[in-house]
């Protein structure tokens, strides 16, 4: 089968690899119909040393169940399923607490252990706990929004939860990538009154406004902090969704949050220590977040997608075939596309 393999910085290829197959009795084999390229895929795309082992990329997918291990109980061949970016058993102590990304039998797709989903097919461990069957056909018009439930919409929602967004709250969203834009959707959905998006790309900011952002701040650093404070009576916002992961983004987050407020961080951190710990301490700021347990959120968000109350699938502004994946990485890396959907031809 064909799959996406990252060999080093800027060197992503579509290659023929051994077919995905069942290994454990709890596995499902899923023929991928839709996958996508994630902002977090761009970190290894930009940084990976060529000496490292080649990586099979992709952690977001919708597909059709092709085969099931003997222990799988809740799925059947032919089910259309959405795959969260982490697999989980759904039964361990952390899954029961809704923190599926810490599952004791869990892990992540696109790693050395489990191959990625930017491929014709993917092996899904812990299929009963991981996959969610969708009540739609494989070519349903809602596919883009349903696909965001495998990562970016759940991640934006997690940022909003960690930042304690609620009715009437003021919110800042740092980052205008797909996760930040979904963070706007999530904040609006949870009843935020004012949503300030911090970003610099006109097309993305226009979409943020369509999703419910009330204000746009395109400055950076201290100027951005001053602008957000000016927009909030000098106090700052209750909730900050930090959707970037850099030292500067976290500094800005702590700079714009009001005393007693919360920062939800979902950008993979590319800093050693959380910066600005002194103002965070003196202002009683909560800093939370991490990899989103998107599996826990699918049940909550799915009805809103199916009934059209939210349309996070609008973050996809380019659709490509599997063979075009290297171009897709380039387009996202050069900020020519917000988020790229990969439509695979099923086998
Ligand atoms: Zn678990």
mmCIF file of N, CA and C in Angstrom, residues 94-167:
data_model
loop_
_atom_site.group_PDB
_atom_site.id
_atom_site.type_symbol
_atom_site.label_atom_id
_atom_site.label_comp_id
_atom_site.label_asym_id
_atom_site.label_seq_id
_atom_site.Cartn_x
_atom_site.Cartn_y
_atom_site.Cartn_z
ATOM 1 N N UNK A 94 -7.429 6.088 33.716
ATOM 2 C CA UNK A 94 -7.378 7.428 33.116
ATOM 3 C C UNK A 94 -8.467 7.632 32.070
ATOM 4 N N UNK A 95 -8.766 6.564 31.289
ATOM 5 C CA UNK A 95 -9.869 6.669 30.327
ATOM 6 C C UNK A 95 -11.182 6.953 31.064
ATOM 7 N N UNK A 96 -11.352 6.284 32.211
ATOM 8 C CA UNK A 96 -12.593 6.508 32.962
ATOM 9 C C UNK A 96 -12.679 7.927 33.502
ATOM 10 N N UNK A 97 -11.512 8.554 33.667
ATOM 11 C CA UNK A 97 -11.504 9.957 34.103
ATOM 12 C C UNK A 97 -11.552 10.916 32.910
ATOM 13 N N UNK A 98 -11.687 10.365 31.704
ATOM 14 C CA UNK A 98 -11.784 11.216 30.518
ATOM 15 C C UNK A 98 -10.449 11.693 29.985
ATOM 16 N N UNK A 99 -9.349 11.093 30.481
ATOM 17 C CA UNK A 99 -8.028 11.507 30.006
ATOM 18 C C UNK A 99 -7.416 10.395 29.161
ATOM 19 N N UNK A 100 -8.051 10.192 27.987
ATOM 20 C CA UNK A 100 -7.675 9.062 27.136
ATOM 21 C C UNK A 100 -6.249 9.144 26.610
ATOM 22 N N UNK A 101 -5.667 10.344 26.556
ATOM 23 C CA UNK A 101 -4.280 10.463 26.075
ATOM 24 C C UNK A 101 -3.287 9.912 27.094
ATOM 25 N N UNK A 102 -3.731 9.623 28.317
ATOM 26 C CA UNK A 102 -2.857 9.002 29.310
ATOM 27 C C UNK A 102 -3.211 7.533 29.521
ATOM 28 N N UNK A 103 -3.974 6.946 28.627
ATOM 29 C CA UNK A 103 -4.383 5.543 28.750
ATOM 30 C C UNK A 103 -3.163 4.651 29.015
ATOM 31 N N UNK A 104 -3.309 3.742 29.974
ATOM 32 C CA UNK A 104 -2.172 2.873 30.322
ATOM 33 C C UNK A 104 -1.862 1.877 29.197
ATOM 34 N N UNK A 105 -2.821 1.623 28.313
ATOM 35 C CA UNK A 105 -2.568 0.764 27.161
ATOM 36 C C UNK A 105 -2.634 1.573 25.865
ATOM 37 N N UNK A 106 -2.480 2.873 25.985
ATOM 38 C CA UNK A 106 -2.658 3.761 24.838
ATOM 39 C C UNK A 106 -1.354 4.178 24.188
ATOM 40 N N UNK A 107 -1.484 5.032 23.208
ATOM 41 C CA UNK A 107 -0.324 5.557 22.507
ATOM 42 C C UNK A 107 -0.788 6.441 21.364
ATOM 43 N N UNK A 108 0.146 6.829 20.525
ATOM 44 C CA UNK A 108 -0.151 7.793 19.470
ATOM 45 C C UNK A 108 0.117 7.192 18.088
ATOM 46 N N UNK A 109 -0.668 7.642 17.127
ATOM 47 C CA UNK A 109 -0.449 7.244 15.731
ATOM 48 C C UNK A 109 0.701 8.062 15.136
ATOM 49 N N UNK A 110 1.335 7.480 14.145
ATOM 50 C CA UNK A 110 2.442 8.177 13.493
ATOM 51 C C UNK A 110 3.716 8.117 14.318
ATOM 52 N N UNK A 111 3.867 7.026 15.064
ATOM 53 C CA UNK A 111 5.065 6.848 15.900
ATOM 54 C C UNK A 111 5.800 5.587 15.433
ATOM 55 N N UNK A 112 6.877 5.277 16.108
ATOM 56 C CA UNK A 112 7.633 4.064 15.768
ATOM 57 C C UNK A 112 6.765 2.825 16.007
ATOM 58 N N UNK A 113 5.930 2.874 17.059
ATOM 59 C CA UNK A 113 5.127 1.703 17.421
ATOM 60 C C UNK A 113 3.931 1.507 16.477
ATOM 61 N N UNK A 114 3.252 2.590 16.149
ATOM 62 C CA UNK A 114 2.028 2.495 15.348
ATOM 63 C C UNK A 114 2.144 3.457 14.159
ATOM 64 N N UNK A 115 2.040 2.901 12.962
ATOM 65 C CA UNK A 115 2.249 3.691 11.743
ATOM 66 C C UNK A 115 1.153 4.728 11.572
ATOM 67 N N UNK A 116 1.447 5.724 10.754
ATOM 68 C CA UNK A 116 0.561 6.867 10.588
ATOM 69 C C UNK A 116 -0.595 6.624 9.641
ATOM 70 N N UNK A 117 -1.483 7.610 9.603
ATOM 71 C CA UNK A 117 -2.748 7.479 8.878
ATOM 72 C C UNK A 117 -2.772 8.224 7.547
ATOM 73 N N UNK A 118 -1.698 8.892 7.191
ATOM 74 C CA UNK A 118 -1.631 9.486 5.847
ATOM 75 C C UNK A 118 -1.203 8.355 4.910
ATOM 76 N N UNK A 119 -2.136 7.438 4.720
ATOM 77 C CA UNK A 119 -1.836 6.177 4.043
ATOM 78 C C UNK A 119 -3.138 5.589 3.522
ATOM 79 N N UNK A 120 -3.024 4.515 2.756
ATOM 80 C CA UNK A 120 -4.243 3.879 2.252
ATOM 81 C C UNK A 120 -4.982 3.130 3.338
ATOM 82 N N UNK A 121 -4.241 2.693 4.372
ATOM 83 C CA UNK A 121 -4.895 1.970 5.468
ATOM 84 C C UNK A 121 -4.072 2.145 6.725
ATOM 85 N N UNK A 122 -4.717 1.908 7.877
ATOM 86 C CA UNK A 122 -4.032 2.076 9.146
ATOM 87 C C UNK A 122 -4.479 0.973 10.108
ATOM 88 N N UNK A 123 -3.529 0.452 10.881
ATOM 89 C CA UNK A 123 -3.855 -0.485 11.966
ATOM 90 C C UNK A 123 -4.203 0.340 13.191
ATOM 91 N N UNK A 124 -5.390 0.079 13.759
ATOM 92 C CA UNK A 124 -5.848 0.825 14.931
ATOM 93 C C UNK A 124 -5.831 -0.095 16.144
ATOM 94 N N UNK A 125 -4.892 0.120 17.095
ATOM 95 C CA UNK A 125 -4.895 -0.689 18.319
ATOM 96 C C UNK A 125 -6.080 -0.300 19.209
ATOM 97 N N UNK A 126 -6.461 -1.208 20.116
ATOM 98 C CA UNK A 126 -7.531 -0.938 21.077
ATOM 99 C C UNK A 126 -8.775 -0.381 20.369
ATOM 100 N N UNK A 127 -9.200 -1.088 19.313
ATOM 101 C CA UNK A 127 -10.236 -0.547 18.426
ATOM 102 C C UNK A 127 -11.533 -0.220 19.161
ATOM 103 N N UNK A 128 -11.939 -1.074 20.100
ATOM 104 C CA UNK A 128 -13.196 -0.804 20.815
ATOM 105 C C UNK A 128 -13.151 0.536 21.548
ATOM 106 N N UNK A 129 -12.013 0.810 22.164
ATOM 107 C CA UNK A 129 -11.910 2.049 22.931
ATOM 108 C C UNK A 129 -11.602 3.258 22.087
ATOM 109 N N UNK A 130 -10.989 3.026 20.919
ATOM 110 C CA UNK A 130 -10.444 4.136 20.138
ATOM 111 C C UNK A 130 -11.434 4.700 19.125
ATOM 112 N N UNK A 131 -12.028 3.808 18.334
ATOM 113 C CA UNK A 131 -12.799 4.259 17.178
ATOM 114 C C UNK A 131 -14.239 4.604 17.560
ATOM 115 N N UNK A 132 -14.784 5.563 16.842
ATOM 116 C CA UNK A 132 -16.186 5.928 17.015
ATOM 117 C C UNK A 132 -16.873 5.753 15.660
ATOM 118 N N UNK A 133 -17.883 4.888 15.621
ATOM 119 C CA UNK A 133 -18.643 4.689 14.380
ATOM 120 C C UNK A 133 -19.524 5.912 14.133
ATOM 121 N N UNK A 134 -19.563 6.338 12.886
ATOM 122 C CA UNK A 134 -20.321 7.541 12.524
ATOM 123 C C UNK A 134 -21.611 7.139 11.820
ATOM 124 N N UNK A 135 -22.698 7.849 12.088
ATOM 125 C CA UNK A 135 -23.978 7.492 11.477
ATOM 126 C C UNK A 135 -24.160 8.119 10.095
ATOM 127 N N UNK A 136 -23.113 8.078 9.286
ATOM 128 C CA UNK A 136 -23.166 8.688 7.952
ATOM 129 C C UNK A 136 -22.437 7.795 6.970
ATOM 130 N N UNK A 137 -22.633 8.055 5.694
ATOM 131 C CA UNK A 137 -21.895 7.341 4.652
ATOM 132 C C UNK A 137 -20.497 7.914 4.496
ATOM 133 N N UNK A 138 -19.637 7.142 3.821
ATOM 134 C CA UNK A 138 -18.222 7.527 3.712
ATOM 135 C C UNK A 138 -18.007 8.791 2.890
ATOM 136 N N UNK A 139 -18.986 9.208 2.112
ATOM 137 C CA UNK A 139 -18.825 10.425 1.304
ATOM 138 C C UNK A 139 -19.776 11.530 1.734
ATOM 139 N N UNK A 140 -20.226 11.474 2.963
ATOM 140 C CA UNK A 140 -21.166 12.465 3.466
ATOM 141 C C UNK A 140 -20.582 13.884 3.352
ATOM 142 N N UNK A 141 -21.474 14.843 3.115
ATOM 143 C CA UNK A 141 -21.028 16.233 2.979
ATOM 144 C C UNK A 141 -20.419 16.773 4.265
ATOM 145 N N UNK A 142 -20.706 16.129 5.381
ATOM 146 C CA UNK A 142 -20.156 16.602 6.658
ATOM 147 C C UNK A 142 -18.738 16.102 6.924
ATOM 148 N N UNK A 143 -18.163 15.343 5.981
ATOM 149 C CA UNK A 143 -16.838 14.747 6.212
ATOM 150 C C UNK A 143 -15.782 15.734 6.722
ATOM 151 N N UNK A 144 -15.654 16.934 6.139
ATOM 152 C CA UNK A 144 -14.609 17.830 6.661
ATOM 153 C C UNK A 144 -14.782 18.124 8.154
ATOM 154 N N UNK A 145 -15.976 18.441 8.568
ATOM 155 C CA UNK A 145 -16.179 18.752 9.991
ATOM 156 C C UNK A 145 -16.009 17.508 10.863
ATOM 157 N N UNK A 146 -16.485 16.356 10.380
ATOM 158 C CA UNK A 146 -16.312 15.122 11.145
ATOM 159 C C UNK A 146 -14.825 14.795 11.305
ATOM 160 N N UNK A 147 -14.050 15.059 10.254
ATOM 161 C CA UNK A 147 -12.612 14.773 10.306
ATOM 162 C C UNK A 147 -11.905 15.624 11.363
ATOM 163 N N UNK A 148 -12.398 16.829 11.612
ATOM 164 C CA UNK A 148 -11.750 17.668 12.640
ATOM 165 C C UNK A 148 -11.919 17.082 14.034
ATOM 166 N N UNK A 149 -12.859 16.148 14.203
ATOM 167 C CA UNK A 149 -13.046 15.528 15.519
ATOM 168 C C UNK A 149 -11.891 14.587 15.862
ATOM 169 N N UNK A 150 -11.085 14.224 14.868
ATOM 170 C CA UNK A 150 -9.943 13.355 15.169
ATOM 171 C C UNK A 150 -8.804 14.146 15.805
ATOM 172 N N UNK A 151 -8.815 15.462 15.666
ATOM 173 C CA UNK A 151 -7.770 16.246 16.345
ATOM 174 C C UNK A 151 -8.192 17.698 16.569
ATOM 175 N N UNK A 152 -8.147 18.529 15.520
ATOM 176 C CA UNK A 152 -8.120 19.986 15.738
ATOM 177 C C UNK A 152 -9.335 20.541 16.475
ATOM 178 N N UNK A 153 -10.541 20.015 16.189
ATOM 179 C CA UNK A 153 -11.708 20.548 16.913
ATOM 180 C C UNK A 153 -11.667 20.112 18.376
ATOM 181 N N UNK A 154 -11.313 18.849 18.617
ATOM 182 C CA UNK A 154 -11.188 18.388 20.001
ATOM 183 C C UNK A 154 -10.072 19.119 20.737
ATOM 184 N N UNK A 155 -9.004 19.445 20.009
ATOM 185 C CA UNK A 155 -7.880 20.142 20.626
ATOM 186 C C UNK A 155 -8.248 21.592 20.955
ATOM 187 N N UNK A 156 -8.940 22.259 20.051
ATOM 188 C CA UNK A 156 -9.408 23.616 20.350
ATOM 189 C C UNK A 156 -10.369 23.614 21.534
ATOM 190 N N UNK A 157 -11.217 22.607 21.576
ATOM 191 C CA UNK A 157 -12.168 22.460 22.689
ATOM 192 C C UNK A 157 -11.422 22.218 24.001
ATOM 193 N N UNK A 158 -10.368 21.413 23.935
ATOM 194 C CA UNK A 158 -9.575 21.135 25.141
ATOM 195 C C UNK A 158 -8.900 22.409 25.658
ATOM 196 N N UNK A 159 -8.389 23.211 24.719
ATOM 197 C CA UNK A 159 -7.785 24.488 25.128
ATOM 198 C C UNK A 159 -8.822 25.349 25.843
ATOM 199 N N UNK A 160 -10.039 25.372 25.302
ATOM 200 C CA UNK A 160 -11.101 26.180 25.907
ATOM 201 C C UNK A 160 -11.483 25.648 27.284
ATOM 202 N N UNK A 161 -11.549 24.335 27.415
ATOM 203 C CA UNK A 161 -11.855 23.732 28.715
ATOM 204 C C UNK A 161 -10.750 24.038 29.733
ATOM 205 N N UNK A 162 -9.496 23.831 29.296
ATOM 206 C CA UNK A 162 -8.377 24.070 30.217
ATOM 207 C C UNK A 162 -8.295 25.543 30.614
ATOM 208 N N UNK A 163 -8.745 26.429 29.725
ATOM 209 C CA UNK A 163 -8.739 27.867 30.005
ATOM 210 C C UNK A 163 -10.013 28.309 30.725
ATOM 211 N N UNK A 164 -10.863 27.343 31.050
ATOM 212 C CA UNK A 164 -12.084 27.601 31.831
ATOM 213 C C UNK A 164 -13.026 28.590 31.152
ATOM 214 N N UNK A 165 -13.162 28.444 29.828
ATOM 215 C CA UNK A 165 -14.111 29.288 29.087
ATOM 216 C C UNK A 165 -15.529 28.949 29.526
ATOM 217 N N UNK A 166 -16.336 29.973 29.673
ATOM 218 C CA UNK A 166 -17.735 29.754 30.034
ATOM 219 C C UNK A 166 -18.572 30.939 29.589
ATOM 220 N N UNK A 167 -19.840 30.857 29.916
ATOM 221 C CA UNK A 167 -20.787 31.893 29.512
ATOM 222 C C UNK A 167 -20.355 33.272 30.025
#
